[in-house]
Short mmCIF file of C-alpha atoms (C1' of nucleotides) in Angstrom, two decimals:
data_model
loop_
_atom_site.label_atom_id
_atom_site.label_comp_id
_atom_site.label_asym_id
_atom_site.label_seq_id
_atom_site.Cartn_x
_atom_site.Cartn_y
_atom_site.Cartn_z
CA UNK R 1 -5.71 -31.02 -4.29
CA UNK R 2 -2.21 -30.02 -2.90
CA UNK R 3 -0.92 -26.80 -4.84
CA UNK R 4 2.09 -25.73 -6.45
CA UNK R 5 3.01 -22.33 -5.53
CA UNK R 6 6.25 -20.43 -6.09
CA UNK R 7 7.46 -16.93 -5.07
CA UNK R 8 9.91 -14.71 -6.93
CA UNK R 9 11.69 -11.82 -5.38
CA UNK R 10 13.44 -9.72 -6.83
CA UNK R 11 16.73 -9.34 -5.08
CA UNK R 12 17.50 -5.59 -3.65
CA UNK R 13 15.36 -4.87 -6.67
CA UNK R 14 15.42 -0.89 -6.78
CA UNK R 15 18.92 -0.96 -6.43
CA UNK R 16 20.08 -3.63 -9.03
CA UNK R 17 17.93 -2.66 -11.82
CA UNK R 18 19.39 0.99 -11.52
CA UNK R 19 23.04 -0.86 -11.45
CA UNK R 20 22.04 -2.67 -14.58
CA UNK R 21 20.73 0.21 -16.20
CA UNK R 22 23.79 2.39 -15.07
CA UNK R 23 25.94 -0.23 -16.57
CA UNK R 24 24.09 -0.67 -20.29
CA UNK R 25 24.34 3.47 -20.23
CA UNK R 26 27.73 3.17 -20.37
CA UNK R 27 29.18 3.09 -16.06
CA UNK R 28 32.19 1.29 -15.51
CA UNK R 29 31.20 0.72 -12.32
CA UNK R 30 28.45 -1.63 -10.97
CA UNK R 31 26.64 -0.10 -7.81
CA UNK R 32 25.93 -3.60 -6.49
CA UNK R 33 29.33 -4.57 -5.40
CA UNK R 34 30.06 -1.29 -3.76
CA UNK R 35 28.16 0.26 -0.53
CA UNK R 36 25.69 1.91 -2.43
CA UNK R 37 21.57 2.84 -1.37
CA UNK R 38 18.98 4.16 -3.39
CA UNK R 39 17.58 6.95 -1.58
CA UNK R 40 14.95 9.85 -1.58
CA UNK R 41 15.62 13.65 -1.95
CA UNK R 42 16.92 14.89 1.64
CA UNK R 43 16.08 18.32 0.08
CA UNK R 44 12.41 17.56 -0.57
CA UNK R 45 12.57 15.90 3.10
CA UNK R 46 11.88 12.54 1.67
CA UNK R 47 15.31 11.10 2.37
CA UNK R 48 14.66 7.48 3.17
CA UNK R 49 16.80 4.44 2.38
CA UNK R 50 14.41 2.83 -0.92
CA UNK R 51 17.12 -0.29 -1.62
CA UNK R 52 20.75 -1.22 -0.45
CA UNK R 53 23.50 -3.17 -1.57
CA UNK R 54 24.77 -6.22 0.07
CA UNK R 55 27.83 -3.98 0.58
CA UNK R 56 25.96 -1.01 2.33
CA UNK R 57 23.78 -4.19 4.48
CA UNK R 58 27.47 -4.87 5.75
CA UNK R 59 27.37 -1.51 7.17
CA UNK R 60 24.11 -2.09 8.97
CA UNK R 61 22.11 -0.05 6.85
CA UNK R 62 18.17 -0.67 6.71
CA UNK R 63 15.75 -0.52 4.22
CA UNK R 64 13.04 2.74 5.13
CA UNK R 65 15.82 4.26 7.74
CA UNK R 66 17.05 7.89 7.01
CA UNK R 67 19.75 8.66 4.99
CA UNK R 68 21.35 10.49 7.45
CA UNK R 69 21.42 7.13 9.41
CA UNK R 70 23.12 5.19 7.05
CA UNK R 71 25.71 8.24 6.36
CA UNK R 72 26.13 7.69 10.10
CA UNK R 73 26.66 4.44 9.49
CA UNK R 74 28.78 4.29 6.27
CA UNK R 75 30.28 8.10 5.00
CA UNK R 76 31.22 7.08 2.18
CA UNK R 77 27.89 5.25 1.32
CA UNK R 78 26.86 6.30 -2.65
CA UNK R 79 23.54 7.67 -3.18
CA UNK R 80 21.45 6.97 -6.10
CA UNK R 81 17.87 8.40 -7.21
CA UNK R 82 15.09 6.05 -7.75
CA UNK R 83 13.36 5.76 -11.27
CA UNK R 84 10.42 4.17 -11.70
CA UNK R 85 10.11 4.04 -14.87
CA UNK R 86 13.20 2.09 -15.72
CA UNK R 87 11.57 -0.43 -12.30
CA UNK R 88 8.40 -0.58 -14.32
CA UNK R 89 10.62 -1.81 -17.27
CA UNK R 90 12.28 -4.70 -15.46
CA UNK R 91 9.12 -5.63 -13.77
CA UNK R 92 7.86 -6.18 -16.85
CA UNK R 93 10.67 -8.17 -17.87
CA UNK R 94 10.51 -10.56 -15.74
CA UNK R 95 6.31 -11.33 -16.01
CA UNK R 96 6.94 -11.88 -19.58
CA UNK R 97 9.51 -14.15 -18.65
CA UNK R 98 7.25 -15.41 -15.73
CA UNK R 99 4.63 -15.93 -18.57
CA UNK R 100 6.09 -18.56 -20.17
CA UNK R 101 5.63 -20.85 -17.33
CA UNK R 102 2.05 -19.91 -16.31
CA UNK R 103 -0.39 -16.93 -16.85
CA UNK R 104 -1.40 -17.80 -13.31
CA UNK R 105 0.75 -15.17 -12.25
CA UNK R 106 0.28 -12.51 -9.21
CA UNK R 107 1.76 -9.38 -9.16
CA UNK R 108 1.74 -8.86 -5.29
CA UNK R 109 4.59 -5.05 -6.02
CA UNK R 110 6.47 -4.41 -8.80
CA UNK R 111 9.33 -6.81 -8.16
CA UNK R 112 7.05 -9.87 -6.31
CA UNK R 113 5.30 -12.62 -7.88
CA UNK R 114 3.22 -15.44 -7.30
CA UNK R 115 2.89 -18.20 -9.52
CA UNK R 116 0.22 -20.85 -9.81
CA UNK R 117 1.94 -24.15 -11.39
CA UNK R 118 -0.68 -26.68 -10.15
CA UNK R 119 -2.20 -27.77 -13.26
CA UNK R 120 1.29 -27.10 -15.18
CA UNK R 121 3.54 -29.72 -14.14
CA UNK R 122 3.46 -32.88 -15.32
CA UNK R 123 6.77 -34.57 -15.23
CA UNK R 124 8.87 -32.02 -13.78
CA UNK R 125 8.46 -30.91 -10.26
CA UNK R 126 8.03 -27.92 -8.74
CA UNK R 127 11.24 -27.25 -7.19
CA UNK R 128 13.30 -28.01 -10.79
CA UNK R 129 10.95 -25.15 -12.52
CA UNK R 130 12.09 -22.88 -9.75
CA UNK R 131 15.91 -23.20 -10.21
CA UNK R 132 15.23 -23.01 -13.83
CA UNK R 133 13.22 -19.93 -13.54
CA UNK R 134 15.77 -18.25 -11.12
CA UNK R 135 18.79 -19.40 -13.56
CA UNK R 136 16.78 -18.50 -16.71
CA UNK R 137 16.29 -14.92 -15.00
CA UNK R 138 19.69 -14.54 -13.95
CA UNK R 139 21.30 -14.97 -17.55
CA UNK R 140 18.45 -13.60 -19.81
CA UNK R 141 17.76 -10.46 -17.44
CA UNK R 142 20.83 -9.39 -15.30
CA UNK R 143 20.05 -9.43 -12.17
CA UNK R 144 19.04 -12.61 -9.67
CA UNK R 145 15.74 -13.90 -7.61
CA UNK R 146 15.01 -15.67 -5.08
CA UNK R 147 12.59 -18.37 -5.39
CA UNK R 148 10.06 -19.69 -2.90
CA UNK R 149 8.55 -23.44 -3.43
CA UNK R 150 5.74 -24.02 -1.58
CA UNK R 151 2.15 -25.59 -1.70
CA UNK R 152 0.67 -22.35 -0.23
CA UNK R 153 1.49 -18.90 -0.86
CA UNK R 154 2.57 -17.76 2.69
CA UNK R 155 5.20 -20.64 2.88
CA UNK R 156 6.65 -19.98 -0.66
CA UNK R 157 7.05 -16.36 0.94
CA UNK R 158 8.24 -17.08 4.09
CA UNK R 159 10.77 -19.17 1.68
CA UNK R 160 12.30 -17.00 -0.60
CA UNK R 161 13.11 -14.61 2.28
CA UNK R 162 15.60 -17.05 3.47
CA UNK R 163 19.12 -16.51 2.82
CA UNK R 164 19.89 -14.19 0.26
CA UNK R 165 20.80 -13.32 -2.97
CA UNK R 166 20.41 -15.47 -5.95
CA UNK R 167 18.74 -18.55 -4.04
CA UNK R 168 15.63 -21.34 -4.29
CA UNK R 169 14.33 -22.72 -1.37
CA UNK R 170 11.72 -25.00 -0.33
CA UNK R 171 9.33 -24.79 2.86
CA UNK R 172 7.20 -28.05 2.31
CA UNK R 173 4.81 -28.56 5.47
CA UNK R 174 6.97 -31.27 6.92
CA UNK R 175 9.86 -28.69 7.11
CA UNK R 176 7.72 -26.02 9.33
CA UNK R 177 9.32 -27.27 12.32
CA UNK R 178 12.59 -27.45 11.52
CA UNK R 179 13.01 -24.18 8.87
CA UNK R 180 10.28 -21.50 10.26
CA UNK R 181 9.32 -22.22 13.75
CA UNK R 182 13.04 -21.52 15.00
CA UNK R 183 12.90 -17.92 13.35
CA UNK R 184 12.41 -14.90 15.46
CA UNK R 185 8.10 -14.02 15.26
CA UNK R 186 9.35 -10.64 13.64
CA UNK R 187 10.10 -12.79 10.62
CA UNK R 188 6.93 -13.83 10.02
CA UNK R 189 4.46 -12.32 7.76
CA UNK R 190 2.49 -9.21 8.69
CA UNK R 191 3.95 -9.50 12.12
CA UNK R 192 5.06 -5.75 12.54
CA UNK R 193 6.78 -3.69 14.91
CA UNK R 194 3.68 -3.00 16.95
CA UNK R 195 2.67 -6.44 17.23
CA UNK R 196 6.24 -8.12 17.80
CA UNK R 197 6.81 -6.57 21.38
CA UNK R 198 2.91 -7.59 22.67
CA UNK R 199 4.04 -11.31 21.79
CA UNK R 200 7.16 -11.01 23.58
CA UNK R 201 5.49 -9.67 26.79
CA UNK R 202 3.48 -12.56 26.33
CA UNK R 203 6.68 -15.22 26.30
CA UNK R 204 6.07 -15.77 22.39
CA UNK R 205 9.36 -15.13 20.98
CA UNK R 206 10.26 -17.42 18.18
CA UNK R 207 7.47 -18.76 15.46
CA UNK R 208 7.30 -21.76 16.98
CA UNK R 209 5.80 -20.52 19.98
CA UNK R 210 3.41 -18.91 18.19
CA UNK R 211 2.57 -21.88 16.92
CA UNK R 212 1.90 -23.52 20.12
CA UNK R 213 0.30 -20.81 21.36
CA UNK R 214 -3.64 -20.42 22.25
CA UNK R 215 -5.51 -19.70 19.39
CA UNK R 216 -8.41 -18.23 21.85
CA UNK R 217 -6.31 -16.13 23.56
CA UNK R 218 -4.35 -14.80 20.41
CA UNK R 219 -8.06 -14.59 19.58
CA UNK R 220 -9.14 -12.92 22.29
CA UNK R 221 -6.25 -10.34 22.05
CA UNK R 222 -5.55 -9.44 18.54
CA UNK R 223 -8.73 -10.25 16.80
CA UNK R 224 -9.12 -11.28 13.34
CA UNK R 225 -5.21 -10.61 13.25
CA UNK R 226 -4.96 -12.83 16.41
CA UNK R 227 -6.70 -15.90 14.37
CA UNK R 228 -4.28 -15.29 11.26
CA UNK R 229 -1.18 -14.75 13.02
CA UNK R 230 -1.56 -18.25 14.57
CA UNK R 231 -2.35 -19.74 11.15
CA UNK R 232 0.63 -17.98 9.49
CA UNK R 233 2.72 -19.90 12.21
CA UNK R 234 1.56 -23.11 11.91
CA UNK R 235 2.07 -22.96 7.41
CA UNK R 236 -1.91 -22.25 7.40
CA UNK R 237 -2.86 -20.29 4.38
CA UNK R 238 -5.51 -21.22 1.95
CA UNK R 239 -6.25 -17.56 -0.50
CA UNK R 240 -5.48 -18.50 -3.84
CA UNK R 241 -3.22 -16.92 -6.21
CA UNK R 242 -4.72 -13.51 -7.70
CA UNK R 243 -3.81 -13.66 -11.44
CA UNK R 244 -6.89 -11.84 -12.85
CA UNK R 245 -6.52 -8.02 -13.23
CA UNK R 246 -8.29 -6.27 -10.25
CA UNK R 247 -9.79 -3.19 -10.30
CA UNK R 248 -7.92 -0.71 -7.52
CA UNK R 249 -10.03 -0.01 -4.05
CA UNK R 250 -8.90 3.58 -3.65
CA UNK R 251 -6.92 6.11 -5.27
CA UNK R 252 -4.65 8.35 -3.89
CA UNK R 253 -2.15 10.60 -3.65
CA UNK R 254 0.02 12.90 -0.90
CA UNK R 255 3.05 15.29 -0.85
CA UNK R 256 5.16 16.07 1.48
CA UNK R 257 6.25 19.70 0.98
CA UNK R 258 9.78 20.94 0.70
CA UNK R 259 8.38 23.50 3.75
CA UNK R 260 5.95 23.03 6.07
CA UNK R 261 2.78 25.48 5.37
CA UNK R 262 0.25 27.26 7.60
CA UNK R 263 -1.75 29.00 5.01
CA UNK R 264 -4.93 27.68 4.37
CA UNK R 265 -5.18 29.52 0.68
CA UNK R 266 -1.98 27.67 0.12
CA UNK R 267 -2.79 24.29 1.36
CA UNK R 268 -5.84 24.70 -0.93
CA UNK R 269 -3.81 24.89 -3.89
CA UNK R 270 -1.98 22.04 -3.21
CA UNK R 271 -5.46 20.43 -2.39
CA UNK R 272 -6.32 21.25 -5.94
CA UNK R 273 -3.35 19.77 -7.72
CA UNK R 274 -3.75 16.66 -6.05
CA UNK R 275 -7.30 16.09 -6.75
CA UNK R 276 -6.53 16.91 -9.99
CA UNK R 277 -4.22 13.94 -10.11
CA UNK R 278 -6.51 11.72 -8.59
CA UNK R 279 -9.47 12.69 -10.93
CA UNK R 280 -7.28 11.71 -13.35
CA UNK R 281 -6.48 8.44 -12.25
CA UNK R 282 -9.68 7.54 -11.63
CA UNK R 283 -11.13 8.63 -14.85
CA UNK R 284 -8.41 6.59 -16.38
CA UNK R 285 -9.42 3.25 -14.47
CA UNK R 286 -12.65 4.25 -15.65
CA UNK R 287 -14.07 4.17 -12.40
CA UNK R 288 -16.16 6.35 -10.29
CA UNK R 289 -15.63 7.35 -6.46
CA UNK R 290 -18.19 7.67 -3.67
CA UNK R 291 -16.33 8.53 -0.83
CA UNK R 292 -13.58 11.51 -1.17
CA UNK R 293 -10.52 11.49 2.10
CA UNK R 294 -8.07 14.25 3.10
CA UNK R 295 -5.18 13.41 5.24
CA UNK R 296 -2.67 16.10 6.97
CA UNK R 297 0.56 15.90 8.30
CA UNK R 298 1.66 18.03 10.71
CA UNK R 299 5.25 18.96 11.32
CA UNK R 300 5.39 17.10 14.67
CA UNK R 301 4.35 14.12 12.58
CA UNK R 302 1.01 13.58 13.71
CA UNK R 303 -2.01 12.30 11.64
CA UNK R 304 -5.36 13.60 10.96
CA UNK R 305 -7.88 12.68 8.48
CA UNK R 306 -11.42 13.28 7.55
CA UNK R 307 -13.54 11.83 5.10
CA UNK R 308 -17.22 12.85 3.25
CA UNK R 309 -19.06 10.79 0.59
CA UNK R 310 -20.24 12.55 -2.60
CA UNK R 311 -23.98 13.10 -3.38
CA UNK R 312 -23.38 10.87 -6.22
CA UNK R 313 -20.47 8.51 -7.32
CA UNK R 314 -18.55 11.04 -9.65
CA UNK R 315 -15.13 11.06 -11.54
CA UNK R 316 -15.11 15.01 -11.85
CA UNK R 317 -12.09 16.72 -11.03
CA UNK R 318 -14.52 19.77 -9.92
CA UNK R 319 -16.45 17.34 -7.37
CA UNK R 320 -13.57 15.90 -5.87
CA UNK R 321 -11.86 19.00 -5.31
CA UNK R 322 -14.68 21.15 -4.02
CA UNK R 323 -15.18 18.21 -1.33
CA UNK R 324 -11.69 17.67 -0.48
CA UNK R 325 -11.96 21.30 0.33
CA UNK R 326 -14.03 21.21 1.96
CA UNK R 327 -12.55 18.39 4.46
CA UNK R 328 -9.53 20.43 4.80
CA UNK R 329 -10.91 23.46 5.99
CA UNK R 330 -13.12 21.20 8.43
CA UNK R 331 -9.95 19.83 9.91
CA UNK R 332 -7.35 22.49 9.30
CA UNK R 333 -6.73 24.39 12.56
CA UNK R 334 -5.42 27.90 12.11
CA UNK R 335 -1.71 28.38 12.79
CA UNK R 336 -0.50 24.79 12.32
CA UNK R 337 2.46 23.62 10.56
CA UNK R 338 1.66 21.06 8.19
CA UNK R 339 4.24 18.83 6.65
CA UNK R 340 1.79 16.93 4.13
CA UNK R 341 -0.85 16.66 2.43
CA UNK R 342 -3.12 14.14 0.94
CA UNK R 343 -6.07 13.50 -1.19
CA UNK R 344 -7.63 10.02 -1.77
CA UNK R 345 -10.91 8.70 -2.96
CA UNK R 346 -12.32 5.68 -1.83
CA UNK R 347 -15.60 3.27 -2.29
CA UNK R 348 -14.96 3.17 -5.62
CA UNK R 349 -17.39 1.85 -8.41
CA UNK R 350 -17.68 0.72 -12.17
CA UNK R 351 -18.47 3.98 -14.25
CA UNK R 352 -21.50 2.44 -16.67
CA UNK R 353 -22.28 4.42 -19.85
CA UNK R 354 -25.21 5.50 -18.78
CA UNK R 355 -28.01 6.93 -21.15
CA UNK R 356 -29.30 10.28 -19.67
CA UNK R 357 -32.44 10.96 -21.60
CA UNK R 358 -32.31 14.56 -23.35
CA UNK R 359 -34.75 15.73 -20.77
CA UNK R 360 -32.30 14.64 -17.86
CA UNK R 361 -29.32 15.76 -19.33
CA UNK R 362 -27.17 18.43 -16.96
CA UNK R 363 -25.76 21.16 -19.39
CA UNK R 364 -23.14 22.42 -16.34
CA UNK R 365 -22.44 18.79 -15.96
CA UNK R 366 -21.85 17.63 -19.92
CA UNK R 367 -19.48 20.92 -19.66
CA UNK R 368 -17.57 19.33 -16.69
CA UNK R 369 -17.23 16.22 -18.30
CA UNK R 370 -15.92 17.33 -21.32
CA UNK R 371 -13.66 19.91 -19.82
CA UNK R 372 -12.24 16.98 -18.05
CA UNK R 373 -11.65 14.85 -21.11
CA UNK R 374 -9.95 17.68 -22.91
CA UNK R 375 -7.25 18.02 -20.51
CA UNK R 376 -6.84 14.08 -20.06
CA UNK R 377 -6.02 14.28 -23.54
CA UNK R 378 -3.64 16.93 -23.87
CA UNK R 379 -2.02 15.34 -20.37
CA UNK R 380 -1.30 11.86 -22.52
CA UNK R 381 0.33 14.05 -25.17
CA UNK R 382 2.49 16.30 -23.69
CA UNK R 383 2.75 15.22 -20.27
CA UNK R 384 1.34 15.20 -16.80
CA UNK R 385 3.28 18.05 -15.17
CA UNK R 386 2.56 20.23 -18.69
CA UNK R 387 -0.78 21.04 -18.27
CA UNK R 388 -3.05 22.33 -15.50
CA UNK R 389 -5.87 24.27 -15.15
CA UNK R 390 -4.88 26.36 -12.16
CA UNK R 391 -2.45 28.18 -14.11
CA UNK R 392 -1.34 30.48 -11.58
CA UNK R 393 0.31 27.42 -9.77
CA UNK R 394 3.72 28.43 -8.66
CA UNK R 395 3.60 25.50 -6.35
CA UNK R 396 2.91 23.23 -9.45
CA UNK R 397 6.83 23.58 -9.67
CA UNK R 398 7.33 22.26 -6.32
CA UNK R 399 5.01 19.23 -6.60
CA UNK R 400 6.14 17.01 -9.55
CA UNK R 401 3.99 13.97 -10.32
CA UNK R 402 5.62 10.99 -11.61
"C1'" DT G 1 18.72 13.64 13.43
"C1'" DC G 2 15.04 12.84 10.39
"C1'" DT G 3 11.40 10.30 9.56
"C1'" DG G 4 8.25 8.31 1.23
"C1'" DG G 5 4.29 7.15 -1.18
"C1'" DG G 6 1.30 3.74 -2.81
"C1'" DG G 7 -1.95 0.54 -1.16
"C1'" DT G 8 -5.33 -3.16 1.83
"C1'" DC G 9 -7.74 -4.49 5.72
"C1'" DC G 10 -9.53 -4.09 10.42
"C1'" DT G 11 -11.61 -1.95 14.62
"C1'" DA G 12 -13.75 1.10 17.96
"C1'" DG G 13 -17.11 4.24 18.69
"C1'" DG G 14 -20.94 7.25 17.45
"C1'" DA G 15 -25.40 8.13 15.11
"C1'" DC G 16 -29.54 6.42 14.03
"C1'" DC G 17 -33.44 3.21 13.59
"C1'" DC G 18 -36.91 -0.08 15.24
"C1'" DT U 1 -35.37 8.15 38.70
"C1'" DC U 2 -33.79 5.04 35.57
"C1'" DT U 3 -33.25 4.55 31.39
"C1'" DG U 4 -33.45 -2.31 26.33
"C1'" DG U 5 -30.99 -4.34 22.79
"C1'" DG U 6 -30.03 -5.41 18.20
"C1'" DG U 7 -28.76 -3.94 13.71
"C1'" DT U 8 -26.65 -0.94 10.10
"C1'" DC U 9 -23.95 2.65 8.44
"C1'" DC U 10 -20.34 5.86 8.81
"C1'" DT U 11 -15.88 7.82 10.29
"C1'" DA U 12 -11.15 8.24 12.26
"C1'" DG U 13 -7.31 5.97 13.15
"C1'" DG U 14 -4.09 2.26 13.08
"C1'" DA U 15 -1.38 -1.88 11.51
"C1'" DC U 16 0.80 -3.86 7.96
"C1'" DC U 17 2.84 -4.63 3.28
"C1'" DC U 18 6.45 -3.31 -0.58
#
DNA sequence: TCTGGGGTCCTAGGACCC
DNA sequence: TCTGGGGTCCTAGGACCC
């Protein structure tokens, strides 16, 4: 049976919900009609274009550039700090509103969504629930969509990333040809910047010559990657809508530090209060992890990584840390820079209540566990950044947790 | 000049076993 | 001196997304 699939996107997201929030605290001016970005903190070396106005794209300012560039680009441009707590509120905004349409409803980021409307329409059709969703959004929420009508999730997609702001379009299969096959091949879908310039040494240059390309030989080439890029092309895309609640594959968390470090006590420390962060994430998804990973950034920017699995799937803040220190002093070479740090666990599993017989049970470990609860607790009173265990932390004032 | 942080998925190569 | 092949598991790194 043909599907009914829309996308919804929220548009420049970051940056209009912080105008609309500006605005009901009280500014008289609204960010979105001025050159305005949201950015990162230069000073923490994290300054990186997050979300720009349609004023600031004028410019030629890009999403993920520095903000150096688009000072370059624009001096006057107006910077504004992210929040993502006031992101998470509007996200959530809009799935309730999302909700009343269908609880078939994928949260692909905080301001994407798929929707499932096969077995919901009756009468209607699918492109009148999508002007009425991005009209309804517009006036009850503040800030505009675009929607995406489709019958598979990569064309409703491909769809709402059309022109921009505040539009609905359709990409039914019969319009392939004349809508998406005359786009450039960066437009499509998990076609990156590596990929783009390999197809264009191979004469592929628009989607439709991707299209009509050799599947073998995209094979042959690219892989797995090879087969789905060809797929993506030709409107090909049959995974369904992900509505049910999925438990997260890994867990993780990295820093980059306000100054590059070359101490190995130091990067231990920082070591420590991330695996205390990811302990605590995991023990909240009430999950367990088998595999811990430490990643380092060195000031040149290159990437290392190492990775060791755990005796025994554990949630312990004690375990993780001991073997993420482990990792980092296997990889650390003496006397380099390092930019950042990170700590993530991965081949995660479902933590069962398991019934250790009184025989069996581990008195250091029962300790652990409940040390560990304890401080999850006081961190969901008072606040993440309140409590720690390594109290002599000075760099706990440097590395702020959301 | 300066280059985030959170994820998912894939691949190449090495170790090891029969 | 010449030296299999198939399978599994693990790790490091990379590509891509928002």
């Amino acid at each position: 049976m043909e599907r009914q699939i829309l996308h919804v996107d929220v548009n420049n997201a970051f940056l209009s919900w912080t105008a609309i929030e500006m605005i009901k605290n009280g500014s008289k001016i609204d960010i979105r009609e001025i050159p305005a970005i949201i950015g990162g903190d230069e000073t923490k070396r994290s300054g990186i274009v997050l979300a720009k106005s349609m004023k600031a794209k004028e410019f030629g300012i890009k999403t993920a550039e520095t903000i150096y560039q688009a000072r370059m680009k624009c001096p006057n441009i107006q910077i504004f700090a992210s929040d993502y707590k006031t992101y998470k509120k509007y996200s959530n905004q809009l799935y309730q509103l999302l909700l009343e349409y269908t609880d078939k409803i994928e949260r692909f980021s905080i301001d994407e969504c798929f929707l499932d409307m096969t077995n919901y329409l009756m009468k209607d059709t699918l492109l009148n629930k999508g002007r009425e969703i991005n009209k309804r959004v517009k006036e009850e929420l503040g800030f505009t969509v675009n929607v995406g009508v489709a019958h598979n999730k990569l064309l409703a997609k491909m769809a709402s990333d059309f022109t921009k702001p505040d539009k609905v379009h359709t990409l039914f299969e019969e319009e392939i040809p004349k809508k998406m096959w005359p786009l450039p091949i960066s437009e499509l879908f998990m076609l990156g910047k590596k990929t783009v310039p390999k197809l264009y040494n191979m004469q592929i240059k628009t989607i439709g010559d991707l299209a009509k390309a050799d599947k073998k030989i995209l094979e042959k080439k690219f892989g797995k990657h090879g087969m789905q890029m060809w797929e993506y092309a030709n409107g090909i895309d049959k995974t369904e809508v992900k509505y049910l609640p999925e438990k997260p594959k890994c867990i993780g968390n990295s820093v980059t530090l306000p100054e590059n470090i070359s101490s190995v006590e130091q990067l231990e420390e920082i070591v420590l209060a991330i695996s205390e962060q990811v302990a605590y994430r995991l023990r909240k998804e009430e999950l367990l992890a088998n595999t811990v990973n430490v990643q380092l950034r060195t000031k040149d920017f290159i990437d290392t990584s190492h990775q060791g699995k755990m005796r025994e799937a554990t949630n312990s803040t004690k375990e993780i840390y001991s073997k993420a220190k482990e990792l980092l002093n296997e990889m650390y070479r003496k006397g380099q820079a390092i930019r950042l740090v990170g700590v993530r666990v991965d081949n995660l599993v479902e933590k069962e209540e398991k019934q250790i017989s009184l025989f069996e049970k581990d008195i250091n470990n029962e300790k652990q566990e409940k040390l560990d609860r304890v401080i999850d607790e006081l961190k969901d009173k008072y606040g993440y950044n309140k409590i720690t265990r390594a109290g002599k932390l000075e760099l706990n004032d440097k590395i702020k947790f959301k």
